[in-house]
Amino acid sequence: MKKSWLWSIPLAIGVGSFLISEKIFHTATHRRAKYPAPSKRMLRYAREYYRYIDWYHEIPKQTWYVHEKKTHERMIATYIPNAKATKRTVIIAHGFGGNRETMANYAKMFYELGFNILMPDDRGHGQSAGKYISFGWLDQIDYQHWIQEVIEHNGSDSKILLFGVSMGGAIVAMLSGDKLPKQVKAIIDDCGYSSVRDELDYILGHWYHLPKYPFDPMISTITRHRLGYYITDASTTHQLSKNVRPIFFIHGAQDHYVPTYMGYRNYHATHAPKELWVVPFASHAESFWINPQNYKNHVNAFLQDYFY
């Protein structure tokens, strides 16, 4: 009897670990609200943020759609043609829990720099389809479609910039290792993580105070079952090792959500022309807000060197 009771301990631990892993997976990947509010740490910028939102609502725009052939899911994006006709277009990827509207500040910045703007809602966010958030790995498929939509709309002489923040930064960095059309000229990754596994392990330790094992492999197996890939597949640094396009990395020096060392990992992973700007005192996704004009100047300097 006593021996039978002892055997139940590892079973209980295993079941408990699986249930915790399932809960973390659900919390991380379930669909996000269509219209998220600014996070508490960004409330100091709320007045400026809603000024950009007002600009976004007022500017003439179009709604674009693509349909993913394998899943038959519909993705949605906003296209803002620049008032001055141009072949330059930036595709802007938003962060975890956001949507295309939350990138209005970056859209206005690039609009002022003379770009057309394409702002998708990513899988599991906003008005796009998707039961789960894929943290960039499956979003690559959708962004390949968006790139083709831009080329078809603006012509084969289009010049495309990929830009993203946080999860969006990881999306465009992951795309860098794919076979991309020649029209894609450069990439800007603001505070993207070095891999989904790195980010998961960091959150397990710092948010949940849990060890990597057994939770890392369990969550990875759940992800494989639900989304079709293991966490270890979704490596930003591996994708960057195949990158050949100029890329600009931006990261806050005080980022405790996607820690700054991941920005350095990404920077060192690619051998293409590259620049890194670590922004003093900036927390996660705060680099723009600390000094919008300085941010714009740094972006424009990179574009002058590698895009125009």
Coordinates of C-alpha atoms in Angstrom, one line a residue:
M1 CA 0.0 0.0 0.0
K2 CA 2.8 2.4 1.0
K3 CA 4.7 1.6 -2.2
S4 CA 1.6 2.2 -4.4
W5 CA 1.2 5.6 -2.7
L6 CA 4.8 6.5 -3.5
W7 CA 4.3 5.7 -7.2
S8 CA 1.5 8.2 -7.3
I9 CA 3.8 11.1 -6.5
P10 CA 5.6 11.3 -9.9
L11 CA 2.2 10.8 -11.6
A12 CA 0.7 13.8 -9.7
I13 CA 3.8 15.9 -10.4
G14 CA 3.5 15.0 -14.1
V15 CA -0.2 15.8 -14.3
G16 CA 0.3 19.0 -12.4
S17 CA 3.1 20.1 -14.6
F18 CA 1.1 19.4 -17.7
L19 CA -1.9 21.4 -16.4
I20 CA 0.4 24.4 -15.6
S21 CA 2.0 24.1 -19.0
E22 CA -1.5 24.1 -20.6
K23 CA -2.5 27.1 -18.6
I24 CA 0.6 29.1 -19.6
F25 CA 0.1 28.1 -23.3
H26 CA -3.5 29.3 -23.2
T27 CA -2.6 32.5 -21.4
A28 CA 0.1 33.3 -24.0
T29 CA -1.6 32.3 -27.2
H30 CA -5.3 33.0 -26.9
R31 CA -6.8 35.8 -29.1
R32 CA -6.3 39.3 -27.9
A33 CA -8.9 42.2 -27.8
K34 CA -9.6 44.1 -30.9
Y35 CA -9.0 47.5 -29.4
P36 CA -6.3 47.2 -26.6
A37 CA -5.7 50.1 -24.2
P38 CA -2.1 51.3 -23.5
S39 CA -0.3 49.3 -20.8
K40 CA 0.0 50.9 -17.3
R41 CA 3.7 51.6 -17.8
M42 CA 2.9 53.5 -21.0
L43 CA 0.1 55.7 -19.5
R44 CA 2.5 58.6 -19.2
Y45 CA 2.4 58.8 -23.1
A46 CA -1.4 58.3 -23.4
R47 CA -2.1 61.9 -24.5
E48 CA 0.5 61.7 -27.3
Y49 CA -0.6 58.1 -28.2
Y50 CA -4.2 59.2 -28.8
R51 CA -3.1 62.1 -30.9
Y52 CA -1.5 59.6 -33.2
I53 CA -4.7 57.5 -33.1
D54 CA -6.7 60.5 -34.2
W55 CA -4.3 61.0 -37.1
Y56 CA -4.7 57.4 -38.1
H57 CA -8.5 57.7 -38.0
E58 CA -8.5 60.9 -40.1
I59 CA -5.9 60.0 -42.8
P60 CA -7.3 58.5 -46.1
K61 CA -6.8 54.8 -46.1
Q62 CA -7.8 51.5 -47.6
T63 CA -8.6 48.1 -46.2
W64 CA -6.7 45.1 -47.7
Y65 CA -7.3 41.4 -47.2
V66 CA -5.4 38.3 -47.9
H67 CA -6.6 34.7 -47.6
E68 CA -4.1 32.1 -46.3
K69 CA -4.5 29.2 -48.7
K70 CA -3.6 26.3 -46.3
T71 CA -5.9 27.5 -43.4
H72 CA -8.4 29.5 -45.4
E73 CA -8.1 32.2 -42.8
R74 CA -8.7 35.9 -43.7
M75 CA -6.1 38.5 -42.7
I76 CA -6.7 42.2 -42.7
A77 CA -4.5 45.3 -43.1
T78 CA -4.8 49.0 -43.5
Y79 CA -3.0 50.6 -46.4
I80 CA -2.2 54.3 -46.3
P81 CA -1.0 55.8 -49.6
N82 CA 1.3 58.7 -49.2
A83 CA -0.1 62.1 -50.4
K84 CA 3.0 62.3 -52.6
A85 CA 3.2 59.4 -55.0
T86 CA 6.0 57.1 -54.1
K87 CA 7.3 53.6 -54.7
R88 CA 8.5 53.3 -51.1
T89 CA 6.3 51.3 -48.8
V90 CA 6.9 50.2 -45.2
I91 CA 5.1 47.1 -43.8
I92 CA 4.7 47.6 -40.1
A93 CA 4.3 44.6 -37.7
H94 CA 2.7 45.2 -34.3
G95 CA 3.6 43.7 -31.0
F96 CA 2.0 41.0 -28.8
G97 CA -1.5 42.0 -27.7
G98 CA -1.7 45.0 -30.1
N99 CA -3.2 45.6 -33.5
R100 CA -2.5 47.7 -36.5
E101 CA -4.0 50.8 -34.9
T102 CA -1.6 50.7 -32.0
M103 CA 1.2 51.3 -34.5
A104 CA -0.2 54.7 -35.5
N105 CA 2.8 56.6 -34.1
Y106 CA 5.2 54.7 -36.3
A107 CA 2.9 55.0 -39.3
K108 CA 2.8 58.8 -39.0
M109 CA 6.6 58.8 -38.7
F110 CA 7.1 56.8 -41.8
Y111 CA 4.4 58.8 -43.6
E112 CA 6.4 62.0 -42.9
L113 CA 9.5 60.2 -44.2
G114 CA 7.7 59.7 -47.5
F115 CA 6.5 56.1 -47.3
N116 CA 3.2 54.4 -48.1
I117 CA 2.1 52.4 -45.1
L118 CA 0.8 48.8 -44.8
M119 CA -0.3 47.9 -41.3
P120 CA -1.6 44.3 -40.8
D121 CA -3.4 42.8 -37.9
D122 CA -1.4 39.7 -37.1
R123 CA -2.8 36.2 -36.5
G124 CA -5.0 36.0 -33.4
H125 CA -5.1 39.8 -33.1
G126 CA -7.5 42.5 -34.1
Q127 CA -9.7 41.7 -37.0
S128 CA -7.5 39.0 -38.5
A129 CA -8.4 35.4 -38.2
G130 CA -6.6 32.9 -36.0
K131 CA -7.5 31.1 -32.8
Y132 CA -3.9 31.3 -31.5
I133 CA -1.1 33.8 -31.5
S134 CA 2.0 32.2 -33.2
F135 CA 4.6 34.7 -31.9
G136 CA 5.8 35.4 -35.4
W137 CA 6.6 31.9 -36.7
L138 CA 3.4 31.4 -38.7
D139 CA 3.0 35.2 -39.3
Q140 CA 5.9 34.9 -41.8
I141 CA 3.5 33.2 -44.2
D142 CA 1.0 36.1 -44.0
Y143 CA 3.7 38.7 -44.4
Q144 CA 5.0 37.0 -47.5
H145 CA 1.4 37.5 -48.9
W146 CA 1.4 41.2 -47.8
I147 CA 4.7 41.8 -49.5
Q148 CA 3.3 40.4 -52.8
E149 CA 0.2 42.5 -52.4
V150 CA 2.4 45.6 -52.2
I151 CA 4.3 44.6 -55.3
E152 CA 1.1 43.9 -57.2
H153 CA -0.4 47.2 -56.1
N154 CA 2.6 49.5 -56.6
G155 CA 4.6 47.7 -59.3
S156 CA 7.7 45.7 -59.7
D157 CA 9.8 48.7 -59.0
S158 CA 8.5 48.9 -55.5
K159 CA 11.0 49.5 -52.6
I160 CA 9.8 47.8 -49.4
L161 CA 11.0 48.3 -45.8
L162 CA 10.0 45.8 -43.1
F163 CA 9.6 47.3 -39.6
G164 CA 8.3 45.7 -36.4
V165 CA 8.2 46.3 -32.7
S166 CA 8.5 43.6 -30.0
M167 CA 6.7 40.5 -31.5
G168 CA 6.6 42.5 -34.7
G169 CA 10.3 43.0 -34.5
A170 CA 10.7 39.2 -34.2
I171 CA 8.4 38.7 -37.2
V172 CA 10.4 40.9 -39.5
A173 CA 13.7 39.4 -38.2
M174 CA 12.4 35.9 -38.8
L175 CA 11.3 37.0 -42.3
S176 CA 14.9 38.0 -43.0
G177 CA 16.0 34.4 -43.3
D178 CA 13.2 33.5 -45.8
K179 CA 13.5 33.9 -49.6
L180 CA 12.2 37.4 -50.1
P181 CA 11.5 39.3 -53.3
K182 CA 14.2 41.7 -54.4
Q183 CA 11.8 44.6 -53.7
V184 CA 12.4 44.1 -50.0
K185 CA 15.4 46.4 -49.4
A186 CA 15.9 46.7 -45.6
I187 CA 14.6 45.7 -42.2
I188 CA 14.2 47.4 -38.8
D189 CA 13.7 45.3 -35.7
D190 CA 12.8 47.2 -32.5
C191 CA 13.1 45.1 -29.4
G192 CA 12.4 41.7 -30.9
Y193 CA 13.3 38.5 -29.0
S194 CA 16.1 36.2 -30.1
S195 CA 13.8 33.2 -30.2
V196 CA 10.4 32.1 -29.0
R197 CA 12.2 29.6 -26.7
D198 CA 14.5 32.3 -25.2
E199 CA 11.5 34.5 -24.5
L200 CA 9.5 31.6 -23.0
D201 CA 12.3 30.5 -20.7
Y202 CA 12.8 34.1 -19.6
I203 CA 9.1 34.5 -18.8
L204 CA 9.0 31.1 -17.0
G205 CA 11.8 32.2 -14.7
H206 CA 11.1 35.9 -14.2
W207 CA 7.3 35.9 -14.2
Y208 CA 6.2 32.5 -13.1
H209 CA 9.3 31.5 -11.1
L210 CA 9.3 28.1 -12.8
P211 CA 12.3 26.1 -14.1
K212 CA 12.8 25.4 -17.8
Y213 CA 12.2 21.7 -17.2
P214 CA 9.7 20.2 -17.5
F215 CA 7.7 23.2 -18.6
D216 CA 9.7 24.2 -21.6
P217 CA 9.4 20.8 -23.4
M218 CA 5.8 20.4 -22.3
I219 CA 4.7 23.8 -23.7
S220 CA 6.7 23.1 -26.8
T221 CA 4.8 19.8 -27.3
I222 CA 1.5 21.5 -26.8
T223 CA 2.5 24.2 -29.3
R224 CA 3.4 21.5 -31.8
H225 CA 0.1 19.8 -31.4
R226 CA -2.0 23.0 -31.6
L227 CA 0.1 25.2 -34.0
G228 CA 2.2 22.7 -35.9
Y229 CA 5.7 23.7 -34.8
Y230 CA 7.9 23.2 -31.8
I231 CA 9.1 26.2 -29.8
T232 CA 12.7 25.3 -30.8
D233 CA 11.8 25.8 -34.5
A234 CA 11.0 29.5 -34.0
S235 CA 14.5 30.8 -33.8
T236 CA 15.0 34.4 -34.7
T237 CA 18.8 34.1 -34.5
H238 CA 18.8 31.2 -36.9
Q239 CA 16.8 33.1 -39.4
L240 CA 19.0 36.1 -39.0
S241 CA 22.1 33.9 -39.8
K242 CA 20.7 33.6 -43.3
N243 CA 19.8 37.3 -43.7
V244 CA 21.5 39.2 -46.5
R245 CA 19.7 42.6 -46.2
P246 CA 20.7 45.6 -44.2
I247 CA 19.1 45.5 -40.8
F248 CA 18.8 48.0 -37.9
F249 CA 18.3 46.7 -34.4
I250 CA 16.8 49.0 -31.7
H251 CA 16.5 48.0 -28.1
G252 CA 15.8 49.7 -24.8
A253 CA 18.6 49.6 -22.3
Q254 CA 16.1 49.0 -19.5
D255 CA 14.0 46.4 -21.3
H256 CA 12.8 43.8 -18.7
Y257 CA 10.2 42.2 -20.9
V258 CA 12.4 41.3 -23.9
P259 CA 15.7 41.7 -22.1
T260 CA 18.4 43.8 -23.8
Y261 CA 20.8 40.9 -24.2
M262 CA 18.4 39.4 -26.8
G263 CA 19.0 42.5 -28.9
Y264 CA 22.7 41.9 -28.8
R265 CA 22.1 38.2 -29.7
N266 CA 20.1 39.2 -32.7
Y267 CA 22.7 41.8 -33.8
H268 CA 25.6 39.3 -33.6
A269 CA 23.5 36.6 -35.4
T270 CA 23.6 38.3 -38.8
H271 CA 26.5 39.0 -41.0
A272 CA 24.6 41.4 -43.3
P273 CA 25.1 45.2 -43.1
K274 CA 23.8 46.0 -39.7
E275 CA 23.5 48.7 -37.0
L276 CA 22.5 48.5 -33.3
W277 CA 21.1 51.4 -31.2
V278 CA 20.6 50.6 -27.5
V279 CA 18.4 53.5 -26.2
P280 CA 19.4 54.7 -22.7
F281 CA 16.7 54.5 -20.0
A282 CA 14.1 53.0 -22.4
S283 CA 12.0 50.1 -21.2
H284 CA 10.2 47.7 -23.5
A285 CA 8.9 49.3 -26.7
E286 CA 9.6 52.7 -25.2
S287 CA 12.4 53.8 -27.4
F288 CA 10.2 55.9 -29.7
W289 CA 8.3 57.6 -26.9
I290 CA 11.3 58.8 -24.9
N291 CA 12.2 61.1 -27.8
P292 CA 10.2 60.7 -31.0
Q293 CA 12.3 63.1 -33.0
N294 CA 15.5 61.4 -32.0
Y295 CA 14.0 58.0 -32.9
K296 CA 13.0 59.4 -36.3
N297 CA 16.5 60.8 -36.9
H298 CA 18.1 57.4 -36.1
V299 CA 15.7 55.6 -38.4
N300 CA 16.2 58.2 -41.2
A301 CA 20.0 57.9 -40.9
F302 CA 19.8 54.2 -41.4
L303 CA 17.5 54.6 -44.4
Q304 CA 19.9 57.2 -45.9
D305 CA 22.7 54.6 -45.7
Y306 CA 20.9 51.5 -46.8
F307 CA 17.4 52.2 -48.4
Y308 CA 17.2 55.5 -50.4

